[in-house]
XYZ file of C-alpha atoms in Angstrom:
736
model
C 20.131 -117.377 206.016
C 20.909 -115.980 202.577
C 18.235 -116.173 199.904
C 18.823 -117.732 196.502
C 18.921 -114.322 194.783
C 21.420 -112.994 197.340
C 23.728 -115.972 196.755
C 23.575 -115.548 192.984
C 24.176 -111.808 193.336
C 27.321 -112.531 195.356
C 28.532 -114.943 192.664
C 27.753 -112.408 189.951
C 29.704 -109.767 191.848
C 32.776 -112.028 191.937
C 32.469 -112.702 188.230
C 32.085 -108.993 187.574
C 35.307 -108.401 189.487
C 37.079 -110.961 187.307
C 35.734 -109.218 184.211
C 36.966 -105.851 185.441
C 40.407 -107.047 186.534
C 41.175 -109.156 183.446
C 42.220 -106.924 180.563
C 44.585 -107.880 177.731
C 48.046 -106.271 177.591
C 48.173 -102.657 176.392
C 49.657 -103.606 173.006
C 46.789 -106.063 172.403
C 44.250 -103.359 173.217
C 45.701 -101.175 170.490
C 45.840 -104.091 168.015
C 42.161 -104.917 168.583
C 41.097 -101.301 168.069
C 43.082 -100.942 164.863
C 41.878 -104.313 163.557
C 38.309 -103.092 163.937
C 39.088 -99.800 162.192
C 38.097 -97.757 165.230
C 39.692 -94.540 166.376
C 40.576 -93.658 169.945
C 37.990 -90.881 169.760
C 35.216 -93.336 168.829
C 36.015 -95.554 171.812
C 36.249 -92.537 174.090
C 32.823 -91.346 172.971
C 31.265 -94.770 173.552
C 32.767 -95.023 177.055
C 32.151 -91.382 177.980
C 35.885 -90.899 178.468
C 38.585 -88.582 177.089
C 40.506 -89.585 173.964
C 43.756 -89.072 175.858
C 42.600 -91.594 178.457
C 42.098 -94.264 175.781
C 45.580 -93.554 174.475
C 47.023 -93.957 177.964
C 45.213 -97.299 178.364
C 46.818 -98.520 175.134
C 50.313 -97.496 176.212
C 49.951 -98.801 179.765
C 50.454 -95.392 181.393
C 47.113 -95.681 183.190
C 44.402 -98.283 183.643
C 40.628 -97.723 183.288
C 38.687 -97.532 186.540
C 35.135 -98.756 187.244
C 32.589 -98.426 185.783
C 34.455 -97.695 182.529
C 36.778 -100.645 183.116
C 33.967 -103.203 182.823
C 32.612 -101.563 179.682
C 36.111 -101.432 178.165
C 36.594 -105.114 178.987
C 33.326 -105.961 177.252
C 34.380 -104.018 174.159
C 37.756 -105.755 173.994
C 36.097 -109.133 174.544
C 33.842 -108.583 171.541
C 36.723 -107.362 169.380
C 38.886 -110.316 170.403
C 36.156 -112.720 169.311
C 35.935 -111.082 165.881
C 39.627 -110.297 165.334
C 41.607 -113.098 167.008
C 45.353 -112.727 167.273
C 47.667 -115.037 165.300
C 47.958 -118.437 166.924
C 51.573 -117.846 168.000
C 50.836 -114.860 170.189
C 47.094 -115.023 170.825
C 46.263 -113.562 174.287
C 44.205 -115.406 176.841
C 40.458 -115.218 176.331
C 38.798 -112.332 178.101
C 36.197 -113.016 180.744
C 32.835 -111.558 179.846
C 31.159 -108.745 181.692
C 28.617 -110.532 183.828
C 25.115 -109.136 184.311
C 23.428 -108.907 187.677
C 21.085 -111.707 188.656
C 17.441 -111.252 187.807
C 15.036 -110.689 190.666
C 11.982 -112.055 188.852
C 10.248 -115.386 189.566
C 12.328 -117.360 187.067
C 14.908 -120.100 187.632
C 18.163 -118.952 189.238
C 19.747 -116.627 186.712
C 23.405 -116.902 185.962
C 25.687 -114.807 183.782
C 25.867 -115.152 180.061
C 27.788 -118.003 178.538
C 31.466 -117.352 178.011
C 32.652 -116.735 174.518
C 33.969 -120.123 173.393
C 37.600 -120.296 172.395
C 37.003 -123.107 169.943
C 33.982 -124.206 167.940
C 31.726 -126.685 169.672
C 30.799 -129.748 167.642
C 27.558 -129.198 165.753
C 25.170 -131.338 163.789
C 25.044 -131.309 160.033
C 23.510 -128.319 158.320
C 21.247 -128.251 155.301
C 19.512 -125.434 153.468
C 15.830 -125.167 154.341
C 13.840 -127.100 151.707
C 10.286 -126.533 150.615
C 9.151 -129.673 152.390
C 10.274 -131.500 155.512
C 13.830 -132.715 155.009
C 14.986 -136.269 154.991
C 17.724 -137.377 157.358
C 21.151 -136.006 156.539
C 23.738 -138.318 155.057
C 26.485 -136.551 156.983
C 27.829 -138.278 160.051
C 26.614 -136.969 163.430
C 28.918 -134.278 164.739
C 30.201 -133.331 161.298
C 31.497 -129.791 161.037
C 28.743 -127.380 160.197
C 28.723 -125.419 156.979
C 28.306 -121.723 157.672
C 25.654 -119.851 155.736
C 26.855 -116.992 153.570
C 26.444 -113.603 155.174
C 27.245 -110.080 154.244
C 30.211 -108.483 155.956
C 27.975 -106.214 158.006
C 25.728 -108.969 159.283
C 28.644 -111.292 160.002
C 30.279 -108.627 162.140
C 27.115 -108.287 164.218
C 26.812 -112.012 165.037
C 27.733 -112.989 168.590
C 29.730 -116.235 168.176
C 27.966 -117.719 171.202
C 24.631 -117.349 169.427
C 25.615 -117.721 165.790
C 22.520 -119.833 164.989
C 20.125 -117.166 166.205
C 17.873 -116.668 169.220
C 15.589 -119.654 168.668
C 14.853 -122.727 166.583
C 11.744 -124.592 165.457
C 12.030 -128.304 166.258
C 10.282 -130.600 163.784
C 10.406 -134.308 162.895
C 9.839 -136.128 159.623
C 8.019 -139.414 158.982
C 11.189 -141.390 159.700
C 11.605 -139.806 163.109
C 14.552 -137.599 162.112
C 14.488 -134.456 164.269
C 15.521 -131.160 162.690
C 16.140 -127.729 164.167
C 15.189 -124.911 161.794
C 17.229 -121.820 162.610
C 17.225 -118.260 161.324
C 19.106 -117.626 158.108
C 17.940 -120.828 156.431
C 20.051 -123.199 158.507
C 18.692 -126.627 159.409
C 20.505 -128.721 162.003
C 20.223 -132.465 162.509
C 19.268 -133.124 166.126
C 20.369 -136.513 167.489
C 18.231 -136.207 170.638
C 15.511 -138.788 171.264
C 14.172 -137.369 174.526
C 13.373 -133.926 175.889
C 16.341 -133.993 178.332
C 18.662 -134.932 175.475
C 17.191 -132.117 173.372
C 17.893 -129.616 176.144
C 21.450 -130.862 176.596
C 22.070 -130.737 172.825
C 20.848 -127.147 172.804
C 23.141 -126.158 175.644
C 26.189 -127.965 174.239
C 25.892 -127.568 170.468
C 22.884 -125.467 169.529
C 24.624 -122.057 169.644
C 21.215 -120.476 170.287
C 20.386 -117.407 172.354
C 20.423 -113.640 172.205
C 22.868 -111.125 173.652
C 21.649 -108.848 176.412
C 19.994 -105.570 175.411
C 21.671 -103.655 178.257
C 25.134 -104.169 179.729
C 23.631 -104.749 183.190
C 21.030 -107.182 181.886
C 21.354 -110.848 181.022
C 21.476 -112.789 177.796
C 18.240 -114.391 176.615
C 17.870 -118.130 176.947
C 17.460 -120.177 173.752
C 13.880 -120.900 172.715
C 12.848 -124.183 171.108
C 9.461 -124.125 169.357
C 8.054 -127.657 169.245
C 5.731 -128.650 166.397
C 3.100 -131.412 166.589
C 5.469 -133.849 164.858
C 8.177 -133.086 167.397
C 5.772 -133.697 170.275
C 4.940 -137.146 168.936
C 8.637 -137.911 168.471
C 9.424 -137.021 172.084
C 6.437 -138.807 173.605
C 4.346 -135.728 174.387
C 0.604 -135.371 173.677
C -0.321 -133.250 170.682
C -3.220 -131.797 172.689
C -3.664 -131.358 176.436
C -6.623 -132.959 178.160
C -9.266 -130.711 179.697
C -7.811 -131.257 183.146
C -4.273 -130.569 181.936
C -5.421 -127.467 180.105
C -7.037 -126.075 183.256
C -3.913 -126.848 185.272
C -1.723 -125.393 182.512
C 0.757 -128.269 182.662
C 1.347 -131.986 182.371
C 0.750 -134.002 185.552
C 3.759 -134.836 187.716
C 3.431 -138.501 186.833
C 3.751 -138.077 183.060
C 6.606 -140.108 181.599
C 8.324 -137.064 180.069
C 8.209 -135.213 183.384
C 9.801 -138.252 185.018
C 12.478 -138.305 182.294
C 13.276 -134.683 183.075
C 13.583 -135.409 186.792
C 15.779 -138.472 186.257
C 18.080 -136.445 184.003
C 18.669 -133.931 186.790
C 16.952 -131.084 184.956
C 14.877 -128.602 186.915
C 11.637 -126.833 186.019
C 9.993 -123.692 187.324
C 6.867 -123.894 189.473
C 4.784 -123.635 186.308
C 5.864 -127.158 185.388
C 5.759 -128.551 181.870
C 3.157 -126.394 180.150
C 2.864 -124.420 176.898
C 5.914 -122.388 177.967
C 8.237 -124.721 179.883
C 11.590 -123.580 181.239
C 14.157 -126.345 181.863
C 17.543 -125.673 183.392
C 20.564 -127.088 185.120
C 22.583 -125.390 187.800
C 24.955 -122.773 186.368
C 28.359 -124.053 185.361
C 30.808 -121.404 186.432
C 29.763 -118.259 184.609
C 27.620 -120.154 182.123
C 23.860 -120.077 182.415
C 22.265 -123.392 181.384
C 18.593 -122.804 180.690
C 16.329 -123.579 177.721
C 12.719 -122.528 177.188
C 10.277 -124.697 175.255
C 7.396 -123.133 173.341
C 4.860 -125.900 172.655
C 3.044 -124.710 169.555
C 0.069 -127.160 169.508
C -0.686 -126.292 173.149
C -1.475 -122.717 172.085
C 1.714 -121.222 173.471
C 1.398 -118.573 170.754
C -2.037 -117.006 171.113
C -3.534 -116.617 167.648
C -4.980 -113.216 168.594
C -1.486 -111.887 169.222
C 0.884 -113.918 167.074
C -1.379 -115.106 164.265
C -4.588 -114.176 162.451
C -8.011 -114.394 164.057
C -9.580 -115.327 160.724
C -7.108 -118.230 160.324
C -6.576 -119.805 163.770
C -4.655 -122.758 162.317
C -2.108 -120.598 160.495
C 0.735 -120.964 162.996
C 0.178 -124.722 163.263
C 0.344 -125.178 159.500
C 3.240 -122.823 158.722
C 6.382 -124.536 157.470
C 9.041 -124.506 160.213
C 11.359 -122.448 157.993
C 8.691 -119.740 157.676
C 7.810 -119.850 161.359
C 11.406 -119.435 162.497
C 11.848 -116.536 160.087
C 8.837 -114.812 161.639
C 9.796 -115.412 165.270
C 13.461 -114.709 164.552
C 12.584 -111.307 163.119
C 10.476 -110.555 166.182
C 13.390 -111.525 168.420
C 15.825 -109.372 166.437
C 13.595 -106.310 166.414
C 11.891 -106.628 169.808
C 13.412 -109.436 171.898
C 13.293 -113.201 172.235
C 9.669 -114.131 173.061
C 9.066 -114.913 176.744
C 5.435 -116.028 176.531
C 2.516 -113.880 175.476
C 3.210 -110.605 173.706
C 2.157 -108.810 176.910
C 4.649 -110.788 178.982
C 7.367 -110.170 176.402
C 6.593 -106.448 176.343
C 6.892 -106.267 180.116
C 10.144 -108.244 180.053
C 11.415 -105.793 177.435
C 11.028 -102.955 179.949
C 13.209 -104.812 182.437
C 15.722 -105.889 179.787
C 16.243 -102.253 178.772
C 16.166 -100.915 182.348
C 17.732 -103.659 184.525
C 17.004 -103.124 188.222
C 20.481 -104.013 189.515
C 24.166 -103.969 188.701
C 27.417 -105.052 190.345
C 29.230 -102.216 192.128
C 32.475 -102.242 194.075
C 32.235 -101.242 197.720
C 35.105 -98.778 198.272
C 35.284 -99.687 201.965
C 35.610 -103.451 201.559
C 36.816 -103.755 197.984
C 34.118 -106.347 197.360
C 31.487 -106.219 194.636
C 27.911 -105.953 195.835
C 24.483 -105.639 194.294
C 23.560 -102.023 193.569
C 20.254 -100.651 192.358
C 19.954 -98.607 189.183
C 18.273 -95.276 189.835
C 16.507 -95.229 186.463
C 14.763 -98.597 186.985
C 11.981 -100.215 188.979
C 13.984 -101.951 191.665
C 11.709 -103.208 194.426
C 8.171 -103.625 195.701
C 6.601 -100.613 197.374
C 3.413 -100.085 199.385
C 0.335 -99.830 197.174
C -2.292 -97.096 197.108
C -5.945 -98.112 197.685
C -7.318 -95.857 194.962
C -4.896 -97.293 192.353
C -5.438 -101.052 192.805
C -8.138 -103.230 191.174
C -11.129 -104.471 193.126
C -9.681 -107.874 194.071
C -6.477 -106.534 195.633
C -5.807 -107.734 199.199
C -5.470 -104.191 200.533
C -9.188 -103.611 199.869
C -10.316 -106.544 202.002
C -12.892 -105.323 204.489
C -13.044 -101.803 203.030
C -16.101 -102.328 200.843
C -19.010 -104.709 200.511
C -18.291 -107.709 198.260
C -20.199 -106.371 195.231
C -19.663 -102.684 195.871
C -18.900 -100.654 192.739
C -16.237 -98.138 193.611
C -16.873 -94.567 192.551
C -14.349 -92.240 190.886
C -13.745 -90.756 194.346
C -12.699 -94.231 195.535
C -10.870 -95.557 192.499
C -8.519 -94.146 189.891
C -10.379 -94.703 186.600
C -7.807 -93.805 183.965
C -8.889 -95.750 180.882
C -8.988 -95.064 177.122
C -12.066 -93.571 175.478
C -15.269 -95.527 174.906
C -17.614 -92.759 173.772
C -20.327 -92.138 171.203
C -23.005 -89.505 170.637
C -25.954 -89.039 168.235
C -25.261 -87.345 164.921
C -26.653 -83.851 164.435
C -28.913 -83.084 161.464
C -26.054 -81.221 159.824
C -23.716 -84.201 160.274
C -26.316 -86.585 158.831
C -26.101 -84.628 155.573
C -22.665 -86.181 155.059
C -22.797 -89.521 153.212
C -19.876 -91.188 155.019
C -18.327 -91.929 158.377
C -14.539 -92.160 158.157
C -12.494 -93.757 160.935
C -8.877 -92.843 161.540
C -6.789 -94.851 163.974
C -3.764 -93.732 165.985
C -0.669 -95.845 165.375
C 0.535 -97.585 168.552
C -1.189 -94.993 170.709
C -0.194 -96.486 174.083
C 3.462 -96.659 173.101
C 3.310 -93.107 171.754
C 1.750 -91.934 175.034
C 4.639 -93.527 176.946
C 7.222 -91.582 174.959
C 8.783 -88.854 177.082
C 6.395 -89.511 179.979
C 7.797 -88.911 183.460
C 6.725 -91.687 185.826
C 7.388 -92.502 189.460
C 10.134 -94.978 190.295
C 9.800 -95.222 194.060
C 6.972 -95.651 196.538
C 4.076 -93.260 197.183
C 4.115 -90.222 199.441
C 0.689 -89.300 200.828
C -0.100 -85.583 200.644
C -3.051 -84.255 202.645
C -4.478 -80.881 203.583
C -5.199 -79.562 200.089
C -1.706 -79.882 198.577
C -0.688 -77.690 195.668
C -0.688 -79.482 192.344
C 2.762 -80.099 190.895
C 2.810 -81.474 187.315
C 6.373 -82.709 187.879
C 5.221 -85.227 190.496
C 3.754 -88.446 189.015
C 0.948 -89.990 190.994
C -2.766 -89.787 191.771
C -4.674 -86.647 192.782
C -8.120 -86.334 194.338
C -9.484 -83.182 192.738
C -12.804 -81.676 191.623
C -12.762 -80.881 187.876
C -16.500 -80.307 187.508
C -15.881 -76.603 186.870
C -13.935 -77.259 183.635
C -16.115 -75.945 180.777
C -14.759 -76.733 177.324
C -17.026 -74.116 175.723
C -14.906 -71.451 177.402
C -11.677 -72.725 175.888
C -10.251 -70.865 172.928
C -7.827 -72.574 170.543
C -5.897 -70.298 168.196
C -8.435 -67.567 168.899
C -11.469 -69.780 168.164
C -14.005 -71.275 170.563
C -15.022 -74.900 170.149
C -18.427 -76.471 170.712
C -17.773 -78.440 173.888
C -21.139 -80.219 173.702
C -19.932 -82.194 170.691
C -16.680 -83.314 172.308
C -16.144 -85.874 175.064
C -14.812 -84.722 178.400
C -11.060 -85.342 178.612
C -11.411 -86.477 182.217
C -13.570 -89.606 181.949
C -13.338 -92.679 179.694
C -17.044 -92.453 178.813
C -16.669 -88.778 177.963
C -19.139 -87.731 180.694
C -18.639 -84.423 182.442
C -17.295 -85.006 185.987
C -19.664 -83.893 188.740
C -17.762 -84.569 191.964
C -14.177 -84.927 193.175
C -12.409 -87.907 191.618
C -8.967 -89.466 191.419
C -6.885 -88.561 188.368
C -3.341 -89.295 187.245
C -0.922 -86.397 186.949
C -1.177 -86.027 183.125
C -4.963 -85.621 183.359
C -4.804 -82.895 186.006
C -1.974 -81.211 184.105
C -4.207 -81.069 181.021
C -6.890 -79.197 182.983
C -4.226 -76.658 183.947
C -3.100 -76.483 180.308
C -6.663 -75.608 179.286
C -6.488 -72.619 181.644
C -8.435 -73.851 184.665
C -7.472 -73.724 188.325
C -7.208 -77.016 190.202
C -7.356 -77.512 193.961
C -6.404 -81.062 194.996
C -7.847 -82.436 198.219
C -5.174 -85.096 198.700
C -2.653 -86.985 196.618
C -0.275 -89.940 196.416
C 2.861 -88.889 194.556
C 6.295 -90.355 193.755
C 9.315 -88.180 194.402
C 11.886 -90.263 192.503
C 11.002 -89.809 188.852
C 12.344 -90.696 185.445
C 11.438 -91.394 181.836
C 11.510 -95.106 182.488
C 9.599 -96.095 179.341
C 11.650 -94.122 176.809
C 14.004 -96.952 175.678
C 11.048 -99.351 175.607
C 9.133 -96.982 173.335
C 12.117 -96.417 171.041
C 12.753 -100.150 170.665
C 9.116 -100.827 169.726
C 8.905 -97.745 167.507
C 11.954 -98.810 165.535
C 10.619 -102.371 165.252
C 7.244 -101.150 164.002
C 8.637 -98.617 161.530
C 11.144 -101.145 160.120
C 8.426 -103.771 159.704
C 6.093 -101.351 157.956
C 8.943 -100.282 155.665
C 9.459 -103.933 154.732
C 5.838 -103.905 153.540
C 6.365 -100.773 151.484
C 4.998 -98.240 153.999
C 7.818 -95.815 154.714
C 7.966 -92.649 156.801
C 8.323 -90.413 153.741
C 4.942 -91.416 152.285
C 2.129 -88.891 152.621
C -1.448 -88.427 151.533
C -2.796 -90.757 148.881
C 0.531 -92.565 148.473
C 0.469 -93.498 152.142
C -3.149 -94.687 151.990
C -2.452 -96.852 148.939
C 0.661 -98.372 150.508
C -1.274 -99.202 153.679
C -4.081 -100.811 151.680
C -1.750 -103.225 149.886
C 0.758 -103.908 152.669
C -0.705 -107.266 153.751
C -0.321 -108.617 150.231
C 3.373 -107.695 150.111
C 4.629 -110.162 152.741
C 2.321 -112.246 154.961
C 5.110 -112.791 157.497
C 5.577 -109.068 157.940
C 1.834 -108.657 158.407
C 2.008 -111.125 161.312
C 4.999 -109.266 162.713
C 3.103 -105.967 162.595
C 0.282 -107.487 164.649
C 2.689 -108.978 167.193
C 4.580 -105.714 167.700
C 1.382 -103.743 168.254
C 0.092 -106.387 170.671
C 3.397 -106.214 172.552
C 3.079 -102.477 173.109
C -0.566 -102.586 174.138
C -0.319 -105.714 176.283
C 2.720 -104.562 178.231
C 0.958 -101.412 179.437
C -1.999 -103.502 180.589
C 0.377 -105.902 182.337
C 1.524 -103.084 184.633
C -1.781 -103.567 186.483
C -2.367 -107.252 185.823
C -5.478 -108.522 187.540
C -6.022 -111.877 189.202
C -6.787 -114.694 186.793
C -8.750 -116.613 189.374
C -5.645 -118.388 190.693
C -6.555 -117.451 194.271
C -9.711 -116.419 196.153
C -10.849 -112.808 196.085
C -8.674 -110.486 198.211
C -5.870 -113.059 198.400
C -2.398 -112.193 197.008
C -1.853 -113.398 193.464
C 1.477 -113.986 191.664
C 1.590 -110.755 189.632
C 1.742 -108.703 192.833
C 5.265 -110.030 193.478
C 6.705 -108.219 190.444
C 8.559 -104.931 190.734
C 6.837 -104.057 187.459
C 3.347 -104.362 188.967
C 2.816 -100.611 188.895
C -0.799 -99.532 188.334
C 0.223 -95.897 188.774
C 2.440 -96.080 185.669
C -0.330 -97.711 183.660
C -2.731 -94.965 184.760
C -0.236 -92.273 183.756
C 0.171 -93.763 180.271
C -3.586 -94.122 179.711
C -4.300 -90.660 181.068
C -1.641 -89.222 178.782
C -3.053 -91.163 175.809
C -6.606 -89.939 176.395
C -5.703 -86.285 177.051
C -3.266 -86.274 174.126
C -6.055 -87.512 171.889
C -8.402 -84.847 173.245
C -5.809 -82.157 172.546
C -5.850 -83.131 168.860
C -9.669 -83.228 168.880
C -9.750 -79.664 170.157
C -7.288 -78.373 167.575
C -9.111 -80.198 164.786
C -12.427 -78.696 165.899
C -10.918 -75.212 166.052
C -9.241 -75.553 162.652
C -12.107 -77.044 160.628
C -15.255 -77.021 162.796
C -14.965 -80.821 162.698
C -16.213 -82.974 165.571
C -16.050 -86.747 166.189
C -19.190 -88.809 166.701
C -17.501 -91.825 168.336
C -14.153 -92.826 169.816
C -13.079 -96.339 170.697
C -9.672 -96.399 172.435
C -7.708 -94.809 169.576
C -10.198 -95.018 166.683
C -11.937 -91.708 165.883
C -15.088 -91.517 163.744
C -15.726 -88.343 161.721
C -18.649 -87.474 159.406
C -17.201 -86.891 155.954
C -18.311 -85.747 152.500
C -16.098 -88.458 150.955
C -14.882 -91.975 151.809
C -11.217 -91.063 152.349
C -9.483 -89.450 155.338
C -8.196 -86.905 152.839
C -11.805 -85.768 152.437
C -12.165 -84.859 156.104
C -8.860 -84.174 157.877
C -8.023 -80.442 157.803
C -5.150 -79.171 155.654
C -3.487 -75.808 155.116
C -3.740 -73.990 151.750
C -0.379 -75.634 150.961
C -2.043 -79.088 151.338
C -0.179 -79.852 154.558
C -1.865 -81.078 157.768
C -2.869 -78.291 160.118
C -0.332 -78.231 162.991
C -1.552 -80.066 166.073
C -4.291 -82.013 164.286
C -4.367 -85.626 163.123
C -1.723 -86.374 160.525
C -1.602 -89.370 158.187
C 1.612 -91.344 158.507
C 3.248 -94.521 159.742
C 5.038 -93.276 162.860
C 3.513 -93.920 166.319
C 1.072 -91.148 167.213
C 0.170 -90.449 163.586
C -3.021 -91.864 162.074
C -3.997 -94.348 159.409
C -7.315 -95.168 157.751
C -9.182 -97.805 159.749
C -12.312 -97.894 157.598
C -15.317 -96.142 156.100
C -19.060 -96.700 156.375
C -22.138 -94.758 155.365
C -24.132 -92.532 157.687
C -27.215 -94.531 156.667
C -25.521 -97.689 157.919
C -24.870 -96.051 161.295
C -28.463 -94.876 161.641
C -29.652 -98.411 160.880
C -27.389 -99.763 163.621
C -28.803 -97.317 166.139
C -32.373 -98.107 165.082
C -31.848 -101.864 165.382
C -30.279 -101.534 168.828
C -32.703 -98.887 169.975
C -29.844 -96.821 171.353
C -26.710 -94.955 170.420
C -23.722 -97.240 170.979
C -20.057 -97.078 170.078
C -19.725 -97.888 166.397
C -16.046 -97.010 166.063
C -14.695 -100.533 166.233
C -17.349 -101.933 163.899
C -15.994 -99.851 161.036
C -12.898 -101.725 159.921
C -13.141 -101.791 156.154
C -12.139 -99.207 153.599
C -15.003 -100.305 151.357
C -18.226 -98.436 152.301
C -20.339 -101.118 150.613
C -18.867 -104.051 152.543
C -21.385 -104.194 155.378
C -20.160 -104.051 158.962
C -16.549 -104.711 158.147
C -14.300 -107.366 159.582
């Protein structure tokens, strides 16, 4: 019996065939290209074809063949939507290129909505006012006024999603429901129930986001419900304790019954903070809407808001909130839940696991796997999984603490040491922080894409094979390492091989980047055994680039640009939060997305099931603890590489490191007083460099050495002070 995903894949394959076989006449192809001001060479470059081939397609001498045919059809579809032919000779609408069905645990995915051939009726539109709007005087269904746009932005708007990726749903004192959309548009919503709201969104809302990859799928519209909207639709403003623990409304709630009576379906999560409601696909049109219930803490304040103002998101005007979330959607993607969940979904959106491919033997379209993606579940490796994983059942005692020889312990630094007498002579401790260090560590990293191969009998280390290696690195002595002809004091640096900075004493499991760093330092390695992946790729590269661009653009909006250096950069960073509060929130959300997604690759059980029982995260193709370990190992060894070069260049050693925050004794309160520079006032190559790009550093804060000694005296021990120093004012106590 065919599974649901197999059935949808078969349907998608048929739709893909329609998309590939339905091209406009040759003369129309030429007209569309010329109307857009494109040359044949530009189209050829985009499709990886010859210019002569494009010319032949436009004269009808030849026809494009898969996979270029589907891409060409998608291009012509987009051009036809923007440059329609005169009414007398307008060609038939092109069928869209249909993405492959998703394999994740979401409602049955269907292809993107077809480009409409005529405008759907929409509610009245008003400019966003400073306060909640009154009901519109326009009649329901009146033609919508289109907001003014620049030519460039208008050309980029997908007509199916002209109102943006999401809307904030609010209600005024009279019960009038309004949908605040990006660009300052406010729509009157006639719906009086949640099912009616969903149907209005599907029929008239024009909300959603185009796919990020041609083999992916378009994002469903998101409706963010405010407290006033909840009251209007008969939902509680706050969940009860029992409902909060369950994460959903009970099955007997009146709104849940309304949804069932209306024929809408929900995922197994039910109606919770993030509720997904959908109807069966209608032809090639996906009919799914996601609700983000703001008062139920759908947007975690630690990720989306400000920890010092937990009510900020609840009190923001809907027009401001939709601007914030709309910018996040435009620069990252439409939110799918927490920032960690969204970051993980971004990986899949940029590297879809499947595509439709024509079987040359049968002529039918079938599901095919993309070689550069994570496509299926593979056997797990005992040393790579967390303690509660089912594979470990019966292997260890219930409270046994696994050793490094039993568990891969690739984690970021958490290290601190006492200050020397010479270091105590400095008045300050300056903390520099790596920008988006996990994302930067993912850039260019080769990871495994298939299942593990077990190597035994003392295999030879191969840095090109991602995986886990059992190897003894106790012989690595940093005091023997010379950098640029200089020897560093290894006793004042953490070991690059352990998160606590301790020197390894016995064989232990390490990810490939960590073992490769030992080889880079000039030491021989002799693995005992290994689990490696033979199909490799730079899977995280597009994910990194998307987040890097989002972060850099957001920082530029706050006045921190990539060309700023030295004191100018420090001053711009210090005042950035006062420039635009919305952009400050966006900066936090983007950083949380990068960090959370890496952690999500080895998501642990949340107590949903008993110990050693399978939990939901294990069903994801993206549950890949080996990739997480590779990123963290690369982050930690990359940081250590800069520590070594800084020590060799300036005899400068850290006293504490917390993840990506490095504490240095300094004669002055600024990073410029401590970071090494050349005689030309440029950063020494290979050391920490001030700047906004991922992998460069910013000023996290400054404290006095006296303050640190007081902390140690009060605690009676040396502990990690790096994350306590988060203020640039050395007189401001312990910081934020």
